[in-house]
Amino acid sequence: MPALPPDPPIIVVTGQGLPAPVAQDAFGSVTIARDRLTGSASNRIEDVLSDAAGFQQFRRTDSRAANPTSQGATLRALGGNAASRVLVTLDGVPQDDPFAGYIPYSALKPETLGAARVTRGGGAGAFGAGALAGTIELFSRAPSPRTEASLAGGSRASVQGDALIGRRLGDGFVTIAGGFDRGDGYVIIPPDQRGPADVAARYRSWTGQMRAVVPVGNGELQPALRLFEDRRLRGLRGTDSSSKGADASLRFVGHGAWRVEALGYVQARRFTSGFVAIDAARAIVTPTLDQFNTPALGIGGKVEVRPPLPDNIVLRVGADARRQSGRTNERFRYVAGAPTALRRAGGVNAVAGLFAEGSAEFGALTLTGGARADHWRIADGTLDETLIGSGTPIQSARYPSRDGTCVSARAGGLWRASEIVRLRVAAYTGFRLPTLNELYRPFRVGADATAANAALGLERLQGAEGGLEIGHGATLSLTGFVNRLDGAIGNVTLGMGPGTFPQVGFVAAGGSFRQRLNLDAIDVTGAEAEARVPLGAFTLRGSLALADARVRTSGIAAGLNGLRPAQSPKLQATGSVDWTRDGWRLGATLRHSAGQYEDDQNVRRLPSATTMDAVVALPVGHGLQLTLRGENLFDARVVSGISSSGVQDLGTPRTLWVGLRFGGDGG
């Protein structure tokens, strides 16, 4: 009888990168699972990330009504302006805008994600140059044949729709997904302060993506393409903004004896925004600036290698690089409703680094340590202003290029004292380059004007923490930390209107003139607690963050010494309960944020805010599920900003949704 041919090898693709070493737990990472990512009342990723203690955006407004450039991400109250101090990645690719540094939250659809991992503290691994306050890693869903779709309608003519199709591609998979989101929006000014010119903050966005996973030898190739567009009106005619993006990436993950991860990507982005002034009666708006085109390009990649070593040892060595370029084009100095001047400003930021990090397990003890060396360059900075009619120069600046080398490191230890008790300690350093937006682009918010600063230096972080985790199924983690952010970039008040100031021109009475400056430091001392308790069909979750952040400064900004950074709450808390059984789900989430200050001088105080969301899902047969969702059920007033004249800016009011979700298998 002839011998039968051997069975073909079983090829299993994961669609993921190399797994995080066990030593990652020494840095207090928290993972948000898929069921939580897709189970929020708003169906927006920025809301779910608030489950992680200490996460915040610059303002309390989500990606339906905020100006996109205000949507940076930070952790542990290391804020003070809108730039991201957290590195946010999707399948390893950084997500911050190459020019302004904001996160395009509306393009990050929870339905396409499998998990999110939040790690607080400075980073020394791949792309560590951006991980000043920590990292938020988003992971796409594991590849599989499936078809899913959802459609929901909500308050104020809101509509959300998403669809995802997964199919086999030989021994691999291809996934195509898309979504749209629109609504008439709400009036962001309170009824007792609004005027005839205030209109609803309508929004409209869409996103489409294609991702494939293809086996190649002992590894897999993961190409991806993502397109998105987001349009918003910021509550006054003339304040339209648009964000467009086309991102492409290619990742190879090798699972052989020498494990390898190689990634390359390109990000093409374009942003526009309009700005207006409004009279005291809020009846007449006057255009002040038209940011009609801000193209930006990000190009980068990394290579990481893990050599074959004993099972208790992991070594990661590699290199990464990123180049960001962009230029804003703006019409300004309006006379009789028409612009009379044109501004062009921008430049190039680049950073390239080498990194190495190792970890070893010795029974109950795990030790880890790593370092990276980065060469950075700030180059080609320009600011040109000309009169539109004649082309006569108003000002023309060419800023000298700068470069340098920065070394950062981190180390940690994890001791499993028993089956249910784990202790950890960690220390770290990190750094961040100022964004092109901070370096070169002046801006206005209402009557306030802020000048750029091409001489800004790097932000550098030093920190240490210790933590305790108790439990196995039910868990409680407690962390205490101290951070010092040297050279923190803040918007510092230097004068009051009426008057004419450098870069920004005339500032009206009641308005503030600010400039981006490096403060001596921001010191933060704090504590975090997170808990998860499964009780049969119930799951209880909670998080608490306490952060005492203080500005340390001298010289021209000496008046800020001892104050709290702008938009940095002292306390944040989240609690949720979920019940699931036989396709049914009931969930509620309570969020609280303590009072915080709008401005660097701690004059405009935003009151505390507490909101409650709820979700109900029930099966109706044939793979369909009926969903009922409620945001801010008790319609709490969430003040996200206060202008120099005392006018408030509000976050999302009560919003109710009803929808259908379909989930099935494909071929």
XYZ file of C-alpha atoms in Angstrom, residues 150-153 615-618 620 625-629 657-661:
19
model
C -25.629 47.863 12.648
C -27.907 50.847 12.190
C -29.165 53.200 14.883
C -31.120 56.423 15.049
C -27.435 50.270 27.320
C -30.061 47.571 26.740
C -29.628 44.842 24.102
C -32.014 41.969 23.436
C -35.123 39.411 18.335
C -30.346 42.282 18.200
C -32.370 45.314 19.276
C -30.315 47.978 21.069
C -31.476 50.856 23.223
C -28.866 53.349 24.391
C -30.692 55.805 20.569
C -32.577 52.821 19.167
C -30.982 50.441 16.708
C -30.583 46.991 15.213
C -27.424 44.935 15.045
